[in-house]
Short mmCIF file of C-alpha atoms and ligand atoms in Angstrom, two decimals:
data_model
loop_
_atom_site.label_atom_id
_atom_site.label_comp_id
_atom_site.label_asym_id
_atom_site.label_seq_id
_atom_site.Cartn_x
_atom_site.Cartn_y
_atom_site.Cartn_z
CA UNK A 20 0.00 0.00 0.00
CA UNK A 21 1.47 3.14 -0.94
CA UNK A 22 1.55 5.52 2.03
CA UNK A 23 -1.71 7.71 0.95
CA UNK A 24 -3.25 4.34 0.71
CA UNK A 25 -2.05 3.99 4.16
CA UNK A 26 -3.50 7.15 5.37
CA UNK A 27 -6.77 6.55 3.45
CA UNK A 28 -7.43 3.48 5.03
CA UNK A 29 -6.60 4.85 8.92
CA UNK A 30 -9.48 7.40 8.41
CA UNK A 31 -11.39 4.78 6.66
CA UNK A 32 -11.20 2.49 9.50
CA UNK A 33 -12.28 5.22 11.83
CA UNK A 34 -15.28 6.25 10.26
CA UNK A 35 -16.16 2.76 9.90
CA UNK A 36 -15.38 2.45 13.88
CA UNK A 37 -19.11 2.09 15.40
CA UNK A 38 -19.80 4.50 18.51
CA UNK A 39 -15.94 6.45 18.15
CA UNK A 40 -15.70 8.74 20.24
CA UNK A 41 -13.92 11.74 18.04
CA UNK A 42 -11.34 13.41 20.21
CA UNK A 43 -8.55 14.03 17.69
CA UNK A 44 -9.65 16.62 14.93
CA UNK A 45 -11.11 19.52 16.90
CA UNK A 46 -14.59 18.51 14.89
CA UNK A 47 -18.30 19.37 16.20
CA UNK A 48 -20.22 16.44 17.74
CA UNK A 49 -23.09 18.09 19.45
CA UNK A 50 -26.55 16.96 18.27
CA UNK A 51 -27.08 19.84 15.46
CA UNK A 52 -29.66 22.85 15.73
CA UNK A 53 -33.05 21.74 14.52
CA UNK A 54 -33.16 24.44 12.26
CA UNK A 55 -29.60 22.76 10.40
CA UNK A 56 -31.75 19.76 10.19
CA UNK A 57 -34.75 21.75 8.65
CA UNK A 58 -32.52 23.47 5.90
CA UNK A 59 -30.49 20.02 5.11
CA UNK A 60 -34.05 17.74 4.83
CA UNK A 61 -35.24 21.02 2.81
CA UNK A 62 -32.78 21.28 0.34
CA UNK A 63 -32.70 17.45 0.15
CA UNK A 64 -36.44 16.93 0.13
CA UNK A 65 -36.99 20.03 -3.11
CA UNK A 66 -33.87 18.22 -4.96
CA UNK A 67 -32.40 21.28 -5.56
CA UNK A 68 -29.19 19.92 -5.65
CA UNK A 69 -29.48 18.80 -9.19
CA UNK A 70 -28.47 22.40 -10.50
CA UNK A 71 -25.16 23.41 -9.91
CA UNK A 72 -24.96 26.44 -6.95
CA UNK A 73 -23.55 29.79 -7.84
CA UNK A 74 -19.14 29.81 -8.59
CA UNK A 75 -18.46 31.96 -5.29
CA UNK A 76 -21.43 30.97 -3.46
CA UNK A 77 -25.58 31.77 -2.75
CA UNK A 78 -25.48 35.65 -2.61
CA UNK A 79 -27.25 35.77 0.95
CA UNK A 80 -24.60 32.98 2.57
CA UNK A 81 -21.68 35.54 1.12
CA UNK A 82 -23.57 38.37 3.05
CA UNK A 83 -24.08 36.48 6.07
CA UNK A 84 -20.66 35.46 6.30
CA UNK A 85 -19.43 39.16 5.92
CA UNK A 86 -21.87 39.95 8.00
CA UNK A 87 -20.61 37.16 10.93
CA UNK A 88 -17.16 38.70 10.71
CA UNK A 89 -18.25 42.63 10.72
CA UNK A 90 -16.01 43.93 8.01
CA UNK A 91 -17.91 46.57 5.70
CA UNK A 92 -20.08 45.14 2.66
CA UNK A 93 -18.86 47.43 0.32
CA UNK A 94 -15.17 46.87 0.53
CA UNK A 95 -15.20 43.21 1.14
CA UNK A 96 -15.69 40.45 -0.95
CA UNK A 97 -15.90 36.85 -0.14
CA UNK A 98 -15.69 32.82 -1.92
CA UNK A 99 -17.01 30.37 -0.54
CA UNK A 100 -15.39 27.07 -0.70
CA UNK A 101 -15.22 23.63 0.22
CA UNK A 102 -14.18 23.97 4.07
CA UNK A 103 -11.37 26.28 5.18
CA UNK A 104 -8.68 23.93 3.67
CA UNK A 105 -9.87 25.00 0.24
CA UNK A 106 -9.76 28.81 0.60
CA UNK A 107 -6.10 28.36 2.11
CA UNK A 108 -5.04 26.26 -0.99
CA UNK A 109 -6.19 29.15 -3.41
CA UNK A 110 -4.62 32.10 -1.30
CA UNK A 111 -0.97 29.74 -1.18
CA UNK A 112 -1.24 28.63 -4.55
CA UNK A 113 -2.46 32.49 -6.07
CA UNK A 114 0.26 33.72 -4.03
CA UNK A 115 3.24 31.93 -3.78
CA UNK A 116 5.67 30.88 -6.31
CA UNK A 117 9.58 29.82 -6.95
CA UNK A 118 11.80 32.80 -5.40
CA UNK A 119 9.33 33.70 -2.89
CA UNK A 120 9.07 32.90 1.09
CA UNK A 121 5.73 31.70 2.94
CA UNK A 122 6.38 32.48 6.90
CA UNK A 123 4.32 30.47 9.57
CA UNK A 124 4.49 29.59 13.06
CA UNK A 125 5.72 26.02 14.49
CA UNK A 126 3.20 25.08 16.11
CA UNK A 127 0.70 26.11 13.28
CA UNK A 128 -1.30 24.02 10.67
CA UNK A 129 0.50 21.96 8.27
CA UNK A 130 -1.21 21.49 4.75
CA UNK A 131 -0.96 24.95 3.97
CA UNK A 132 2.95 24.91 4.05
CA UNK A 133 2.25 21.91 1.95
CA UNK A 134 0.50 24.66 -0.43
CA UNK A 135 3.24 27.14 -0.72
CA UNK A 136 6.01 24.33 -0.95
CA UNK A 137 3.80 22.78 -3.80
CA UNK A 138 3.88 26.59 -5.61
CA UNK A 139 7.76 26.89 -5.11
CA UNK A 140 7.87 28.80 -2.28
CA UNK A 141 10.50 28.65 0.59
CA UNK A 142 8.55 27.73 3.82
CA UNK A 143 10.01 29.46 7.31
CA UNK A 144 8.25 28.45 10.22
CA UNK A 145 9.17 30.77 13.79
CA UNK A 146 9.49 28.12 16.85
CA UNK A 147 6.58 29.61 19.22
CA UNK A 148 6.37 26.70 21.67
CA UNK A 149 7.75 28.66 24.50
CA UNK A 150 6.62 29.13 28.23
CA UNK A 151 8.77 32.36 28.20
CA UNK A 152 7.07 33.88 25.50
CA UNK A 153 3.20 32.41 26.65
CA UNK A 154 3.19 30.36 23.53
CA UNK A 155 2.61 33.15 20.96
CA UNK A 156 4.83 34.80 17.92
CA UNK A 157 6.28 37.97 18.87
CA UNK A 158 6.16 41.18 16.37
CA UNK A 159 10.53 40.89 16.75
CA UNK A 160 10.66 37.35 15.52
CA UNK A 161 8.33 37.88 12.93
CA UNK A 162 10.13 41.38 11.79
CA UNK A 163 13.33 39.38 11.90
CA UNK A 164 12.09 36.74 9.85
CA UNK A 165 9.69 38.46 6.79
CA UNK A 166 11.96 39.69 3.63
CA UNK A 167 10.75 41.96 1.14
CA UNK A 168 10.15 38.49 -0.85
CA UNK A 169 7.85 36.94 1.99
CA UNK A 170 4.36 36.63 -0.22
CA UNK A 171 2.36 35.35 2.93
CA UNK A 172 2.24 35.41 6.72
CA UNK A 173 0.21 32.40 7.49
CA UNK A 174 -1.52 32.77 11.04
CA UNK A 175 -3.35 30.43 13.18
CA UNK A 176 -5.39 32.72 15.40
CA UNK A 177 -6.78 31.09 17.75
CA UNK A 178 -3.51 29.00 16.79
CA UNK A 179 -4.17 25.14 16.97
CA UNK A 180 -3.01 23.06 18.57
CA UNK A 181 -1.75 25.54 21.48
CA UNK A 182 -5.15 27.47 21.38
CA UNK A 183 -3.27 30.92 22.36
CA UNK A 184 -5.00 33.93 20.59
CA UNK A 185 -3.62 37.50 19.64
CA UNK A 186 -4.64 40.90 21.12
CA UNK A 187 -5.26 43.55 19.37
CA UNK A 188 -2.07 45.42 19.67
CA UNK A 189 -0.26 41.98 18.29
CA UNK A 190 -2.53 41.69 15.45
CA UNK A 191 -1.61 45.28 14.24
CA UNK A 192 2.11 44.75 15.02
CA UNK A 193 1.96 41.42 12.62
CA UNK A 194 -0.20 43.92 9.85
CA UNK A 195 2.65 46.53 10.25
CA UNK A 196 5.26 44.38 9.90
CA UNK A 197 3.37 42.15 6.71
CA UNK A 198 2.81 45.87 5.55
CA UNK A 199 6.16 47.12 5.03
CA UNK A 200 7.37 44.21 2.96
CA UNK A 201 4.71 43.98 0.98
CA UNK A 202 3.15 40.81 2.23
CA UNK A 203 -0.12 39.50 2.77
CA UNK A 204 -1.30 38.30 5.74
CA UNK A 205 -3.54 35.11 5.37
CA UNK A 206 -5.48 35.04 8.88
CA UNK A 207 -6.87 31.90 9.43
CA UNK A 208 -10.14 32.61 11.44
CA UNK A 209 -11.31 28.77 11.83
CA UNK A 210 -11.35 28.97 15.84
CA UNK A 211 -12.45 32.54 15.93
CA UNK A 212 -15.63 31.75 17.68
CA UNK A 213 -14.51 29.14 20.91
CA UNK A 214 -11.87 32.77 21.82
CA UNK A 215 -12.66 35.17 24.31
CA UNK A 216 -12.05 38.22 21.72
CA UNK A 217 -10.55 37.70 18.50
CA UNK A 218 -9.45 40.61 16.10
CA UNK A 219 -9.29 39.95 12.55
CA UNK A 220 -6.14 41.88 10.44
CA UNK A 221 -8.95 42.45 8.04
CA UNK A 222 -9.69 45.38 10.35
CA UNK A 223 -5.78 47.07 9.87
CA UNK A 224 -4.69 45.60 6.86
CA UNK A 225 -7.76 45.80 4.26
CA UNK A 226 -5.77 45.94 2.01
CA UNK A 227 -3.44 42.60 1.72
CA UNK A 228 -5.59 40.52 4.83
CA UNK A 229 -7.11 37.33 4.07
CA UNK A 230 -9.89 35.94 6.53
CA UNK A 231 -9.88 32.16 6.38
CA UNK A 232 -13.66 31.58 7.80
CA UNK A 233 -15.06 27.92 8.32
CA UNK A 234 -18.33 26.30 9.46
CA UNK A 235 -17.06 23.08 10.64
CA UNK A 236 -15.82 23.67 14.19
CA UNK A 237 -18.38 26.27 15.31
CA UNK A 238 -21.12 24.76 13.72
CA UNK A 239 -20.30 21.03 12.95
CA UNK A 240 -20.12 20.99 9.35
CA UNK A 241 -17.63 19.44 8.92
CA UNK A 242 -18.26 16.15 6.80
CA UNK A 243 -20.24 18.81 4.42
CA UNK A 244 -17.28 20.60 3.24
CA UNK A 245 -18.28 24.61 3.43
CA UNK A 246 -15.99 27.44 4.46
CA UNK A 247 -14.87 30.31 2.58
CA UNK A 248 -12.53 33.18 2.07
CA UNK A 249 -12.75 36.89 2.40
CA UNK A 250 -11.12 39.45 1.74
CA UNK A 251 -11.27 42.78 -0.52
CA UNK A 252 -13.02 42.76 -4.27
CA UNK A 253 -9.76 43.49 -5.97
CA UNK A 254 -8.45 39.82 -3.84
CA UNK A 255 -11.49 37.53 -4.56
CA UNK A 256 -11.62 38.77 -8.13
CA UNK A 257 -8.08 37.43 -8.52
CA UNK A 258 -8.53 34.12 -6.32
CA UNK A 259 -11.79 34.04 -8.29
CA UNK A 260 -10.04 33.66 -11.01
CA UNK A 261 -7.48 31.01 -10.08
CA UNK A 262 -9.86 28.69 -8.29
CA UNK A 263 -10.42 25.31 -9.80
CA UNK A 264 -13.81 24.83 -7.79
CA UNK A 265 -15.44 27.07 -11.22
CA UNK A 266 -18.82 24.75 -10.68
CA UNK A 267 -19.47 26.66 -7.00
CA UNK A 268 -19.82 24.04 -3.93
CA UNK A 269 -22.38 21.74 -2.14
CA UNK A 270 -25.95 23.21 -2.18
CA UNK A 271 -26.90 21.41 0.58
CA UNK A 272 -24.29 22.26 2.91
CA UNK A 273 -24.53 25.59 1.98
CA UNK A 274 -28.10 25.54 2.96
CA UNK A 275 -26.69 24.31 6.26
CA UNK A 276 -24.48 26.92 6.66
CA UNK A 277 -27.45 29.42 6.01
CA UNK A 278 -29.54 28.31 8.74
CA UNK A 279 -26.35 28.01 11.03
CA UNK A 280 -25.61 31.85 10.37
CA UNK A 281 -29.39 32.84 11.22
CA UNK A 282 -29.39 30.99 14.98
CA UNK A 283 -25.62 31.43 15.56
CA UNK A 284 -25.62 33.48 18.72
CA UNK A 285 -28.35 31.16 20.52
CA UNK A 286 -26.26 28.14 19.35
CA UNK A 287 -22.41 29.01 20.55
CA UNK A 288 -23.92 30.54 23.73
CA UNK A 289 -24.74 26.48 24.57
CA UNK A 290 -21.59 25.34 22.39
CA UNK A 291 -19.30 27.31 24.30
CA UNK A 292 -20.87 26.32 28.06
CA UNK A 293 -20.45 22.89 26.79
CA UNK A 294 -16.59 23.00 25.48
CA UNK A 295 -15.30 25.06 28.45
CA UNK A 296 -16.97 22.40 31.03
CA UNK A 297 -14.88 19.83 29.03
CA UNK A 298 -12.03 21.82 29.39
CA UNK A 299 -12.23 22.43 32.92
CA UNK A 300 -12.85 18.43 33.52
CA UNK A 301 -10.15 17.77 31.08
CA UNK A 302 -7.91 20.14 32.98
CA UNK A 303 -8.94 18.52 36.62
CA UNK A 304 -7.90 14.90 35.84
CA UNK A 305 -4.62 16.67 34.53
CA UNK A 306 -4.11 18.01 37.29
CA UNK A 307 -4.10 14.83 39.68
CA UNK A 308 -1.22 13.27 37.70
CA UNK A 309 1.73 14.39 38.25
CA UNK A 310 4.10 14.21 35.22
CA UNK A 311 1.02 15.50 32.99
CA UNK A 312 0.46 19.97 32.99
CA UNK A 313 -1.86 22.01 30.12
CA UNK A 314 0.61 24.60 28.95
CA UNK A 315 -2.74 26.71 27.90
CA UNK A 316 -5.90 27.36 29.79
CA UNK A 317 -8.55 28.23 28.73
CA UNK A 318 -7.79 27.21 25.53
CA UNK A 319 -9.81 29.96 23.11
CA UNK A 320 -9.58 26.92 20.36
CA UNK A 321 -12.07 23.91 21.03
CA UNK A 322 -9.26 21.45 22.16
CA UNK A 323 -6.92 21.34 24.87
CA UNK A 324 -3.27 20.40 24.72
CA UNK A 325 -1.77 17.99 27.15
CA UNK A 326 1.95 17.55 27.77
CA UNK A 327 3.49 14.26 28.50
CA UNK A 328 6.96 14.73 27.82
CA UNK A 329 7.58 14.79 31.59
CA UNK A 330 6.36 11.19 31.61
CA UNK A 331 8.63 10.06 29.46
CA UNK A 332 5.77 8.76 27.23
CA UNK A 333 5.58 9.30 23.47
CA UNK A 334 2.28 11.08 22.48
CA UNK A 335 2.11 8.14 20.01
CA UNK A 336 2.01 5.51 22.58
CA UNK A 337 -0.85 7.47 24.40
CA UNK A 338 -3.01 8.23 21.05
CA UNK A 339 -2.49 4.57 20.09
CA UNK A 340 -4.05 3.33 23.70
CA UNK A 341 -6.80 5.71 23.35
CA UNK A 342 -7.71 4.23 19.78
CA UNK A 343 -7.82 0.88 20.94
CA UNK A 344 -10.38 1.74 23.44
CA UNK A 345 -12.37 4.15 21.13
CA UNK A 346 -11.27 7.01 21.61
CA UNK A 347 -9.41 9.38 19.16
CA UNK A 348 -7.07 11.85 20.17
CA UNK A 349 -4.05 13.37 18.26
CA UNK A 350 -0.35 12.87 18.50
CA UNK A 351 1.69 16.18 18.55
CA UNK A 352 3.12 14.70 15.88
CA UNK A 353 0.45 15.78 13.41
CA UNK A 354 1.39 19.33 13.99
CA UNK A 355 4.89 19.65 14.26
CA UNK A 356 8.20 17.20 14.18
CA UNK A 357 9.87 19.79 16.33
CA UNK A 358 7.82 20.04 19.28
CA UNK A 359 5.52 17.01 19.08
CA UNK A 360 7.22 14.45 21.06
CA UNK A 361 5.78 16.95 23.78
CA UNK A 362 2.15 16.43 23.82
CA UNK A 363 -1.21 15.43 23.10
CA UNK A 364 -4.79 17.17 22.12
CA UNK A 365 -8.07 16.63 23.30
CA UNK A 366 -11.15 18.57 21.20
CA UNK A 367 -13.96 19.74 23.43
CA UNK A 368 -16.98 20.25 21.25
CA UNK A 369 -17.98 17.14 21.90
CA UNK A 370 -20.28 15.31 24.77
CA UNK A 371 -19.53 15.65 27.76
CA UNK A 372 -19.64 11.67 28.37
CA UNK A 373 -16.94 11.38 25.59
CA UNK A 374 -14.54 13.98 27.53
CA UNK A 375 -15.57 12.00 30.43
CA UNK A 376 -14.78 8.37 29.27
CA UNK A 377 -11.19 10.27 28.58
CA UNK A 378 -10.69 11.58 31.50
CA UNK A 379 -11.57 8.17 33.46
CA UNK A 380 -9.60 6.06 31.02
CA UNK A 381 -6.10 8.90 31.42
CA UNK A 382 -4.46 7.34 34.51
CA UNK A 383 -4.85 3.50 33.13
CA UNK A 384 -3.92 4.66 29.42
CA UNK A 385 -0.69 6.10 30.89
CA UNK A 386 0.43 2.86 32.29
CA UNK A 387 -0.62 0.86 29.32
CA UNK A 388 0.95 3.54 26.72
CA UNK A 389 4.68 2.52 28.88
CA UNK A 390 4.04 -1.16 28.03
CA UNK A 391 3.46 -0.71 24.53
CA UNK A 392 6.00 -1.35 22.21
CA UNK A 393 4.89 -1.42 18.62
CA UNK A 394 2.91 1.72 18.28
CA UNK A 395 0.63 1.56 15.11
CA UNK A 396 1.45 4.60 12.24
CA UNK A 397 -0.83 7.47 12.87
CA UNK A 398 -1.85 10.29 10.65
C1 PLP B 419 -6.16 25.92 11.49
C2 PLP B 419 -7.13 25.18 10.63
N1 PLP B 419 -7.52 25.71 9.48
C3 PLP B 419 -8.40 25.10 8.68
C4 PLP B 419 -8.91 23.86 9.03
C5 PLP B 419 -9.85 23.17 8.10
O1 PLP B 419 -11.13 23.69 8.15
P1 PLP B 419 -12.24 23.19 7.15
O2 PLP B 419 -12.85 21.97 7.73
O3 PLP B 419 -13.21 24.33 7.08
O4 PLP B 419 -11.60 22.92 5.83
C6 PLP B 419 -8.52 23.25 10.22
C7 PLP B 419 -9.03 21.93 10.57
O5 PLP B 419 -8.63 21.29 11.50
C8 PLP B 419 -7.60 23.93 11.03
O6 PLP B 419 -7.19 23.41 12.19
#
């Protein structure tokens, strides 16, 4: 099996896995809205799906989504796309090319340095996984890093996995910075919703800031594939014409979206009493072992990082335990080679009897994660 065929077949095998409880990917499990249900059996039931939906989206889910985010209709533009993943693939690939520099964070999220490197671009990634600094990029290491060839500052904000989030006096330090070399700043917004106050460079930097927005962590969309990006007209026009999504994306999750958007502040008002009581319970049984600490807390993401380095454990042996008794968490691993023999993460939009089961199962999965020796590949 080749090693996509490797991959393929772990997250086949999980899907397939009856009653999993989903712990690993910072997804939505909470029983949907009824009003998500009523727009999804709607849009089934008419069969409107037959015709293809507009290139960059219905008109009303563009508004709504500019709307969501508060920039100003008439200078902003946006695309919606198949989940966030999409919109960061057109920004890297529209972007970035041989000769040029994309500049991240490590931690940050990896497939969209997989972008840039695919477009020729030089990938620099600032270590931020730092007590001294509270975990976050600092405007000096990102001023000593950017070139007047850096195309794109790539931030996580809330940054997964560490679930830090920048104030507004960072955010317009990064914009300065992005400014005077002529780079864009691609701010991706997925998390936006679980932080206390988030401040989008859209606000300082209208002019080269890209909002990456998604509907799959705050509203648990994301099987359905719908997120978008948004920027100004002049931007979109130009991603617009790049993207290779020409035939627009799902109706029907764009119907979900819709309805999502219209009962938003009624649902995260119960999403986020729900994740931050499985943070705090996550952050109890931590707390009882010693060996085990939560570098960040709260965490304004909707997953917790756990640190087991002082156990001597590898994050693999612990993620591998956890899978064989249903559980899914994620290896540091996925995130970064540098730092993720370090720690776990635990995503807390999810039951409260699933963060439970994981925070009974902890002290037993330790001591089984030190006898294991062949620990299964993990993606
Ligand atoms: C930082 C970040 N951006 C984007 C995504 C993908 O979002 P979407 O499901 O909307 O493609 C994820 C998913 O984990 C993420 O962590």
């Amino acid at each position: 099996m080749s090693s996509f065929e490797r991959r393929n077949a772990h997250f086949d095998r999980l899907f397939a896995t009856q009653n999993l409880f989903w712990l690993g990917q910072n997804t939505n499990h909470l029983p949907m809205h009824s009003a998500i249900r009523e727009a999804l059996l709607r849009s089934i039931e008419s069969e409107e799906f037959h015709a293809y939906a507009p290139p960059g989206g219905f008109t009303s889910l563009v508004h709504g989504i500019v709307d969501d985010l508060g920039l100003p209709h008439d200078a902003t533009s946006a695309l919606v796309k198949d989940g966030a993943v999409a919109a960061l693939a057109v920004a890297c690939h529209a972007f970035c090319k041989p000769g040029t520099n994309f500049v991240t964070t490590d931690p940050g999220w990896k497939w969209p340095m997989q972008f840039a490197r695919q477009a020729g671009a030089e990938v620099r990634e600032i270590p931020i996984y730092d007590a001294a600094a509270g975990y976050r990029l600092t405007a000096r290491q990102l001023a000593e890093t950017v070139d007047g060839n850096t195309r794109i500052v790539y931030l996580v904000d809330p940054n997964n996995p560490l679930g830090i989030c920048y104030t507004e006096d960072e955010i317009r330090a990064f914009c300065d910075i992005a400014r005077k070399v002529g780079a864009y700043v691609l701010h991706d917004s997925t998390y936006r919703d679980f932080a206390d106050k988030h401040v989008l460079a859209a606000r300082f930097y209208p002019e080269r800031a890209i909002t990456v927005y998604s509907f799959s962590k705050w509203l648990g969309l994301a099987g359905l594939r719908v997120g978008a990006v948004v920027a100004n007209p002049t931007i979109i026009d130009h991603l617009a014409g790049i993207s290779t999504a020409t035939l627009g994306s799902s109706v029907i999750a764009q119907r979900a979206a819709q309805a999502g958007l219209a009962v938003k502040k009624e649902w995260m008002a119960g999403v986020q009493r729900i994740q931050r009581r499985n943070q705090a319970a996550i952050k109890e049984s931590v707390d009882r072992i010693r060996g085990l600490s939560i570098p960040v807390y709260p965490s304004h993401g909707n997953f917790l990082i756990v640190e087991c380095v002082e156990l001597g454990l590898r994050p693999e042996a612990l993620a591998a335990v956890f899978a064989e008794r249903g559980i899914m968490i994620r290896q540091g691993s996925y995130h970064t080679p540098r730092f993720g023999s370090r720690f776990i993460k635990v995503s807390t939009t999810v039951p409260v009897e699933w963060v439970d089961a994981f925070c009974r199962e902890l002290p037993g999965a330790i001591e089984a994660a030190r006898g294991l020796n062949d620990v299964p590949e993990l993606f």
